[in-house]
PDB file of C-alpha atoms in Angstrom:
ATOM      1  CA  MET S   1     -43.080 -10.327  13.056  1.00 53.00           C
ATOM      2  CA  ASP S   2     -39.948 -10.751  15.120  1.00 58.00           C
ATOM      3  CA  SER S   3     -38.106  -7.392  15.332  1.00 67.00           C
ATOM      4  CA  SER S   4     -35.260  -8.509  17.608  1.00 77.00           C
ATOM      5  CA  PRO S   5     -31.689  -7.690  16.463  1.00 78.00           C
ATOM      6  CA  THR S   6     -30.980 -11.406  15.940  1.00 87.00           C
ATOM      7  CA  ALA S   7     -34.114 -12.244  13.945  1.00 89.00           C
ATOM      8  CA  LEU S   8     -32.579 -11.823  10.486  1.00 90.00           C
ATOM      9  CA  PHE S   9     -29.419 -13.645  11.542  1.00 92.00           C
ATOM     10  CA  ASN S  10     -31.478 -16.614  12.753  1.00 92.00           C
ATOM     11  CA  SER S  11     -33.475 -16.600   9.504  1.00 93.00           C
ATOM     12  CA  TYR S  12     -30.335 -16.640   7.348  1.00 93.00           C
ATOM     13  CA  GLU S  13     -28.819 -19.347   9.541  1.00 93.00           C
ATOM     14  CA  GLN S  14     -31.934 -21.501   9.155  1.00 94.00           C
ATOM     15  CA  ASP S  15     -31.827 -21.104   5.353  1.00 94.00           C
ATOM     16  CA  PHE S  16     -28.118 -21.975   5.429  1.00 94.00           C
ATOM     17  CA  GLN S  17     -28.746 -25.177   7.388  1.00 95.00           C
ATOM     18  CA  GLN S  18     -31.485 -26.228   4.953  1.00 95.00           C
ATOM     19  CA  ILE S  19     -29.186 -25.677   1.964  1.00 94.00           C
ATOM     20  CA  LEU S  20     -26.369 -27.502   3.743  1.00 93.00           C
ATOM     21  CA  GLN S  21     -28.657 -30.471   4.433  1.00 94.00           C
ATOM     22  CA  SER S  22     -29.539 -30.643   0.726  1.00 93.00           C
ATOM     23  CA  ILE S  23     -25.839 -30.514  -0.205  1.00 92.00           C
ATOM     24  CA  ARG S  24     -25.016 -33.219   2.348  1.00 91.00           C
ATOM     25  CA  GLU S  25     -27.684 -35.544   0.968  1.00 91.00           C
ATOM     26  CA  LYS S  26     -26.491 -35.080  -2.624  1.00 89.00           C
ATOM     27  CA  LEU S  27     -22.789 -35.552  -1.855  1.00 87.00           C
ATOM     28  CA  ASP S  28     -23.319 -38.531   0.450  1.00 83.00           C
ATOM     29  CA  GLY S  29     -25.615 -40.077  -2.138  1.00 76.00           C
ATOM     30  CA  GLU S  30     -23.032 -39.576  -4.875  1.00 64.00           C
ATOM     31  CA  ASP S  31     -20.390 -41.340  -2.778  1.00 60.00           C
ATOM     32  CA  LYS S  32     -22.539 -44.482  -2.722  1.00 57.00           C
ATOM     33  CA  ASP S  33     -24.225 -44.144  -6.135  1.00 56.00           C
ATOM     34  CA  GLN S  34     -22.972 -46.116  -9.127  1.00 50.00           C
ATOM     35  CA  ARG S  35     -24.847 -44.111 -11.777  1.00 55.00           C
ATOM     36  CA  GLY S  36     -23.298 -42.832 -14.996  1.00 59.00           C
ATOM     37  CA  GLY S  37     -20.850 -39.954 -15.116  1.00 68.00           C
ATOM     38  CA  GLU S  38     -23.268 -37.512 -16.770  1.00 78.00           C
ATOM     39  CA  GLN S  39     -25.830 -37.936 -13.986  1.00 82.00           C
ATOM     40  CA  LYS S  40     -23.134 -37.417 -11.393  1.00 83.00           C
ATOM     41  CA  LYS S  41     -21.944 -34.288 -13.167  1.00 84.00           C
ATOM     42  CA  ALA S  42     -25.493 -32.905 -13.221  1.00 87.00           C
ATOM     43  CA  THR S  43     -25.810 -33.573  -9.485  1.00 88.00           C
ATOM     44  CA  LEU S  44     -22.476 -31.878  -8.804  1.00 88.00           C
ATOM     45  CA  ARG S  45     -23.569 -28.841 -10.833  1.00 90.00           C
ATOM     46  CA  ARG S  46     -26.639 -28.542  -8.607  1.00 92.00           C
ATOM     47  CA  VAL S  47     -24.364 -28.900  -5.587  1.00 91.00           C
ATOM     48  CA  GLU S  48     -22.202 -26.032  -6.876  1.00 92.00           C
ATOM     49  CA  MET S  49     -25.265 -23.799  -7.206  1.00 93.00           C
ATOM     50  CA  GLU S  50     -26.345 -24.642  -3.668  1.00 93.00           C
ATOM     51  CA  LEU S  51     -22.806 -24.008  -2.405  1.00 94.00           C
ATOM     52  CA  ASP S  52     -22.987 -20.517  -3.919  1.00 93.00           C
ATOM     53  CA  GLU S  53     -26.346 -19.957  -2.178  1.00 93.00           C
ATOM     54  CA  ALA S  54     -24.915 -21.168   1.124  1.00 93.00           C
ATOM     55  CA  ASP S  55     -21.929 -18.842   0.663  1.00 93.00           C
ATOM     56  CA  GLU S  56     -24.338 -15.923   0.184  1.00 93.00           C
ATOM     57  CA  MET S  57     -26.197 -16.894   3.359  1.00 93.00           C
ATOM     58  CA  VAL S  58     -22.921 -16.823   5.319  1.00 93.00           C
ATOM     59  CA  SER S  59     -22.148 -13.365   3.930  1.00 93.00           C
ATOM     60  CA  GLN S  60     -25.571 -12.125   5.027  1.00 94.00           C
ATOM     61  CA  MET S  61     -25.012 -13.607   8.499  1.00 92.00           C
ATOM     62  CA  GLU S  62     -21.716 -11.700   8.774  1.00 92.00           C
ATOM     63  CA  ILE S  63     -23.476  -8.471   7.828  1.00 93.00           C
ATOM     64  CA  GLU S  64     -26.231  -9.015  10.405  1.00 91.00           C
ATOM     65  CA  ILE S  65     -23.654  -9.627  13.160  1.00 91.00           C
ATOM     66  CA  GLN S  66     -22.704  -5.937  12.984  1.00 90.00           C
ATOM     67  CA  GLY S  67     -26.150  -4.999  14.300  1.00 89.00           C
ATOM     68  CA  ILE S  68     -26.191  -7.513  17.177  1.00 90.00           C
ATOM     69  CA  PRO S  69     -25.432  -6.107  20.681  1.00 90.00           C
ATOM     70  CA  THR S  70     -21.838  -6.630  21.725  1.00 90.00           C
ATOM     71  CA  SER S  71     -22.912  -8.455  24.886  1.00 90.00           C
ATOM     72  CA  ILE S  72     -24.130 -11.463  22.859  1.00 91.00           C
ATOM     73  CA  ARG S  73     -22.180 -10.988  19.621  1.00 92.00           C
ATOM     74  CA  ALA S  74     -19.409 -13.472  20.496  1.00 93.00           C
ATOM     75  CA  SER S  75     -21.708 -16.503  20.413  1.00 93.00           C
ATOM     76  CA  TYR S  76     -23.057 -15.514  17.002  1.00 93.00           C
ATOM     77  CA  GLN S  77     -19.547 -15.006  15.662  1.00 94.00           C
ATOM     78  CA  ALA S  78     -18.729 -18.548  16.785  1.00 95.00           C
ATOM     79  CA  ARG S  79     -21.789 -19.823  14.905  1.00 94.00           C
ATOM     80  CA  VAL S  80     -20.613 -18.043  11.739  1.00 94.00           C
ATOM     81  CA  LYS S  81     -17.162 -19.638  12.071  1.00 95.00           C
ATOM     82  CA  THR S  82     -18.781 -23.065  12.416  1.00 95.00           C
ATOM     83  CA  ALA S  83     -20.909 -22.395   9.334  1.00 94.00           C
ATOM     84  CA  LYS S  84     -17.809 -21.380   7.371  1.00 94.00           C
ATOM     85  CA  ALA S  85     -15.974 -24.521   8.434  1.00 95.00           C
ATOM     86  CA  ASP S  86     -18.928 -26.730   7.386  1.00 93.00           C
ATOM     87  CA  LEU S  87     -19.194 -24.917   4.050  1.00 93.00           C
ATOM     88  CA  ALA S  88     -15.455 -25.259   3.382  1.00 94.00           C
ATOM     89  CA  ARG S  89     -15.623 -28.988   4.116  1.00 93.00           C
ATOM     90  CA  TYR S  90     -18.411 -29.556   1.605  1.00 92.00           C
ATOM     91  CA  LYS S  91     -16.691 -27.373  -0.983  1.00 92.00           C
ATOM     92  CA  LYS S  92     -13.612 -29.564  -0.651  1.00 93.00           C
ATOM     93  CA  GLN S  93     -15.700 -32.730  -0.928  1.00 91.00           C
ATOM     94  CA  SER S  94     -17.372 -31.370  -4.058  1.00 89.00           C
ATOM     95  CA  LYS S  95     -14.016 -30.484  -5.639  1.00 91.00           C
ATOM     96  CA  ASP S  96     -12.641 -33.942  -4.796  1.00 90.00           C
ATOM     97  CA  MET S  97     -15.609 -35.576  -6.521  1.00 88.00           C
ATOM     98  CA  HIS S  98     -15.083 -33.336  -9.563  1.00 85.00           C
ATOM     99  CA  THR S  99     -11.463 -34.471  -9.670  1.00 88.00           C
ATOM    100  CA  GLN S 100     -12.477 -38.132  -9.468  1.00 85.00           C
ATOM    101  CA  LEU S 101     -14.943 -37.710 -12.332  1.00 83.00           C
ATOM    102  CA  SER S 102     -12.316 -35.905 -14.412  1.00 82.00           C
ATOM    103  CA  ARG S 103      -9.872 -38.744 -13.846  1.00 83.00           C
ATOM    104  CA  ALA S 104     -12.505 -41.282 -14.807  1.00 78.00           C
ATOM    105  CA  ASP S 105     -13.266 -39.313 -18.001  1.00 76.00           C
ATOM    106  CA  LEU S 106      -9.585 -39.287 -18.919  1.00 78.00           C
ATOM    107  CA  LEU S 107      -9.299 -43.033 -18.364  1.00 75.00           C
ATOM    108  CA  THR S 108     -12.368 -43.820 -20.468  1.00 70.00           C
ATOM    109  CA  SER S 109     -11.989 -41.119 -23.141  1.00 61.00           C
ATOM    110  CA  ARG S 110     -10.464 -43.540 -25.675  1.00 51.00           C
ATOM    111  CA  GLY S 111     -13.418 -45.937 -25.359  1.00 52.00           C
ATOM    112  CA  SER S 112     -11.178 -49.031 -25.291  1.00 46.00           C
ATOM    113  CA  PRO S 113      -8.780 -50.777 -22.872  1.00 47.00           C
ATOM    114  CA  LEU S 114      -5.240 -49.508 -22.596  1.00 45.00           C
ATOM    115  CA  PRO S 115      -2.704 -51.221 -24.871  1.00 46.00           C
ATOM    116  CA  PRO S 116      -0.346 -53.818 -23.405  1.00 44.00           C
ATOM    117  CA  SER S 117       2.501 -52.542 -21.303  1.00 45.00           C
ATOM    118  CA  ASP S 118       5.081 -53.519 -23.941  1.00 47.00           C
ATOM    119  CA  ASP S 119       3.401 -51.246 -26.530  1.00 46.00           C
ATOM    120  CA  PRO S 120       5.243 -47.907 -26.697  1.00 44.00           C
ATOM    121  CA  TYR S 121       2.019 -46.089 -27.600  1.00 42.00           C
ATOM    122  CA  GLY S 122       0.360 -47.416 -24.438  1.00 49.00           C
ATOM    123  CA  SER S 123       3.176 -46.039 -22.337  1.00 54.00           C
ATOM    124  CA  SER S 124       2.750 -42.646 -24.001  1.00 57.00           C
ATOM    125  CA  ASP S 125      -0.973 -42.646 -23.278  1.00 60.00           C
ATOM    126  CA  ARG S 126      -0.382 -43.470 -19.630  1.00 62.00           C
ATOM    127  CA  THR S 127       2.176 -40.676 -19.428  1.00 69.00           C
ATOM    128  CA  ARG S 128      -0.369 -38.209 -20.796  1.00 66.00           C
ATOM    129  CA  LEU S 129      -2.995 -39.459 -18.366  1.00 71.00           C
ATOM    130  CA  LEU S 130      -0.611 -39.073 -15.442  1.00 72.00           C
ATOM    131  CA  ALA S 131       0.303 -35.589 -16.622  1.00 69.00           C
ATOM    132  CA  GLY S 132      -3.385 -34.664 -16.873  1.00 74.00           C
ATOM    133  CA  THR S 133      -4.023 -36.021 -13.373  1.00 80.00           C
ATOM    134  CA  THR S 134      -1.115 -33.968 -12.033  1.00 77.00           C
ATOM    135  CA  ILE S 135      -2.522 -30.836 -13.683  1.00 80.00           C
ATOM    136  CA  LEU S 136      -5.930 -31.505 -12.132  1.00 79.00           C
ATOM    137  CA  GLU S 137      -4.403 -31.975  -8.705  1.00 77.00           C
ATOM    138  CA  ASP S 138      -2.440 -28.744  -9.079  1.00 72.00           C
ATOM    139  CA  GLY S 139      -5.615 -26.939 -10.109  1.00 78.00           C
ATOM    140  CA  THR S 140      -7.436 -28.346  -7.077  1.00 82.00           C
ATOM    141  CA  ARG S 141      -4.667 -27.169  -4.771  1.00 79.00           C
ATOM    142  CA  ARG S 142      -4.789 -23.706  -6.335  1.00 81.00           C
ATOM    143  CA  LEU S 143      -8.546 -23.571  -5.876  1.00 81.00           C
ATOM    144  CA  GLN S 144      -8.231 -24.605  -2.243  1.00 81.00           C
ATOM    145  CA  GLU S 145      -5.517 -21.994  -1.681  1.00 77.00           C
ATOM    146  CA  SER S 146      -7.694 -19.327  -3.328  1.00 77.00           C
ATOM    147  CA  GLN S 147     -10.592 -20.358  -1.113  1.00 79.00           C
ATOM    148  CA  ARG S 148      -8.414 -20.102   1.989  1.00 83.00           C
ATOM    149  CA  ILE S 149      -7.230 -16.626   0.977  1.00 85.00           C
ATOM    150  CA  ALA S 150     -10.829 -15.564   0.277  1.00 83.00           C
ATOM    151  CA  LEU S 151     -11.940 -16.764   3.723  1.00 83.00           C
ATOM    152  CA  GLU S 152      -9.062 -14.917   5.388  1.00 80.00           C
ATOM    153  CA  THR S 153      -9.945 -11.777   3.435  1.00 82.00           C
ATOM    154  CA  GLU S 154     -13.574 -12.061   4.545  1.00 81.00           C
ATOM    155  CA  GLU S 155     -12.517 -12.399   8.170  1.00 80.00           C
ATOM    156  CA  GLN S 156     -10.198  -9.393   7.876  1.00 83.00           C
ATOM    157  CA  GLY S 157     -13.015  -7.373   6.294  1.00 79.00           C
ATOM    158  CA  ALA S 158     -15.354  -8.335   9.140  1.00 83.00           C
ATOM    159  CA  ASP S 159     -12.695  -7.317  11.688  1.00 78.00           C
ATOM    160  CA  ILE S 160     -12.271  -3.956   9.939  1.00 85.00           C
ATOM    161  CA  LEU S 161     -16.036  -3.400   9.996  1.00 83.00           C
ATOM    162  CA  ARG S 162     -16.137  -4.215  13.710  1.00 83.00           C
ATOM    163  CA  SER S 163     -13.234  -1.828  14.351  1.00 79.00           C
ATOM    164  CA  LEU S 164     -14.908   0.952  12.374  1.00 85.00           C
ATOM    165  CA  ARG S 165     -18.155   0.399  14.256  1.00 82.00           C
ATOM    166  CA  GLY S 166     -16.317   0.646  17.582  1.00 82.00           C
ATOM    167  CA  GLN S 167     -14.585   3.850  16.486  1.00 87.00           C
ATOM    168  CA  ARG S 168     -17.890   5.329  15.402  1.00 85.00           C
ATOM    169  CA  GLU S 169     -19.413   4.539  18.791  1.00 80.00           C
ATOM    170  CA  GLN S 170     -16.437   6.200  20.487  1.00 86.00           C
ATOM    171  CA  ILE S 171     -16.838   9.305  18.317  1.00 88.00           C
ATOM    172  CA  GLU S 172     -20.560   9.457  19.076  1.00 84.00           C
ATOM    173  CA  ASN S 173     -19.870   9.118  22.813  1.00 84.00           C
ATOM    174  CA  ALA S 174     -17.243  11.880  22.620  1.00 83.00           C
ATOM    175  CA  ARG S 175     -19.693  14.105  20.752  1.00 85.00           C
ATOM    176  CA  ASP S 176     -22.365  13.544  23.407  1.00 84.00           C
ATOM    177  CA  THR S 177     -19.811  14.347  26.113  1.00 85.00           C
ATOM    178  CA  LEU S 178     -18.825  17.573  24.340  1.00 84.00           C
ATOM    179  CA  GLN S 179     -22.456  18.589  23.979  1.00 85.00           C
ATOM    180  CA  THR S 180     -23.022  17.988  27.711  1.00 84.00           C
ATOM    181  CA  ALA S 181     -19.897  19.989  28.558  1.00 80.00           C
ATOM    182  CA  ASP S 182     -21.019  22.810  26.250  1.00 80.00           C
ATOM    183  CA  SER S 183     -24.396  22.960  27.980  1.00 81.00           C
ATOM    184  CA  SER S 184     -22.664  23.051  31.384  1.00 81.00           C
ATOM    185  CA  ILE S 185     -20.393  25.879  30.207  1.00 86.00           C
ATOM    186  CA  ASP S 186     -23.390  27.862  28.958  1.00 84.00           C
ATOM    187  CA  ARG S 187     -25.126  27.483  32.316  1.00 86.00           C
ATOM    188  CA  ALA S 188     -21.968  28.487  34.197  1.00 82.00           C
ATOM    189  CA  SER S 189     -21.519  31.512  31.934  1.00 82.00           C
ATOM    190  CA  GLY S 190     -25.091  32.634  32.608  1.00 85.00           C
ATOM    191  CA  THR S 191     -24.573  32.244  36.339  1.00 87.00           C
ATOM    192  CA  LEU S 192     -21.362  34.324  36.228  1.00 85.00           C
ATOM    193  CA  LYS S 193     -23.094  37.079  34.266  1.00 87.00           C
ATOM    194  CA  LYS S 194     -25.860  37.238  36.876  1.00 86.00           C
ATOM    195  CA  MET S 195     -23.287  37.416  39.701  1.00 87.00           C
ATOM    196  CA  ILE S 196     -21.370  40.237  37.958  1.00 87.00           C
ATOM    197  CA  ARG S 197     -24.612  42.184  37.379  1.00 86.00           C
ATOM    198  CA  ARG S 198     -25.566  41.833  41.027  1.00 86.00           C
ATOM    199  CA  MET S 199     -22.048  42.898  42.084  1.00 87.00           C
ATOM    200  CA  TYR S 200     -22.361  46.110  40.057  1.00 87.00           C
ATOM    201  CA  GLN S 201     -25.822  46.755  41.516  1.00 88.00           C
ATOM    202  CA  GLN S 202     -24.438  46.314  45.024  1.00 88.00           C
ATOM    203  CA  ARG S 203     -21.582  48.738  44.261  1.00 88.00           C
ATOM    204  CA  VAL S 204     -24.030  51.382  43.020  1.00 89.00           C
ATOM    205  CA  VAL S 205     -26.184  50.974  46.144  1.00 88.00           C
ATOM    206  CA  THR S 206     -23.101  51.194  48.362  1.00 89.00           C
ATOM    207  CA  ALA S 207     -21.908  54.350  46.573  1.00 89.00           C
ATOM    208  CA  ILE S 208     -25.339  55.983  46.981  1.00 91.00           C
ATOM    209  CA  ILE S 209     -25.377  55.154  50.697  1.00 91.00           C
ATOM    210  CA  ILE S 210     -21.896  56.635  51.138  1.00 92.00           C
ATOM    211  CA  ILE S 211     -22.907  59.820  49.284  1.00 92.00           C
ATOM    212  CA  VAL S 212     -26.030  60.195  51.407  1.00 91.00           C
ATOM    213  CA  LEU S 213     -24.005  59.728  54.620  1.00 89.00           C
ATOM    214  CA  VAL S 214     -21.442  62.299  53.482  1.00 90.00           C
ATOM    215  CA  LEU S 215     -24.213  64.791  52.711  1.00 90.00           C
ATOM    216  CA  LEU S 216     -25.843  64.210  56.108  1.00 89.00           C
ATOM    217  CA  ILE S 217     -22.518  64.690  57.895  1.00 91.00           C
ATOM    218  CA  GLY S 218     -21.916  67.864  55.905  1.00 88.00           C
ATOM    219  CA  ILE S 219     -25.359  69.240  56.746  1.00 91.00           C
ATOM    220  CA  ILE S 220     -24.922  68.461  60.434  1.00 90.00           C
ATOM    221  CA  LEU S 221     -21.505  70.177  60.515  1.00 89.00           C
ATOM    222  CA  TRP S 222     -22.807  73.196  58.644  1.00 88.00           C
ATOM    223  CA  GLU S 223     -25.706  73.602  61.108  1.00 87.00           C
ATOM    224  CA  LYS S 224     -23.392  73.348  64.111  1.00 86.00           C
ATOM    225  CA  LEU S 225     -20.973  75.892  62.682  1.00 87.00           C
ATOM    226  CA  HIS S 226     -23.641  78.442  61.805  1.00 78.00           C
TER     227      HIS S 226
END
């Protein structure tokens, strides 16, 4: 079993590419297929499920990046950005196809051709259809804007995680430095205590020698005087 720090990232990326290939085949096939609307809707529902799976794979890749060494992390971050761009493109294509199907449903919902242009009721129907199309387009734009905001939020969250990881490493390095300094201070303190003890011992020996010399001088003087 591969235990390298990039093993899980590579596994998630491989799963992502497989899901993306399945999405690509379905969407490209739908562009060329002339099947009924219900079959297309079923295919697009499967595409939506696979898009959610692919989105989860990208999230897992972003999490795994935090454990990759900083010396090689940049290349993996670039791969995640590419994956996000590919996923966003297919999400947009899927939403566009949903919009096209919705328009087609609106146009065929009455089950009969539109009335002649000089019929006032036909003009009203076309107005409603145009209004519905405008609402769908507005909804699509809102969805795209929400997706863009979500992607920006994800990137900001990843940046915050990277910043927090860097700060934690700095704190750990500072703690190790403090522990090393504390050990050095303890050793220096022990050395100073030994030097002070030896200094006192030397003072005692010096005092004893001086006392002995004074006694000898006194004895010699006493003998000479008496």
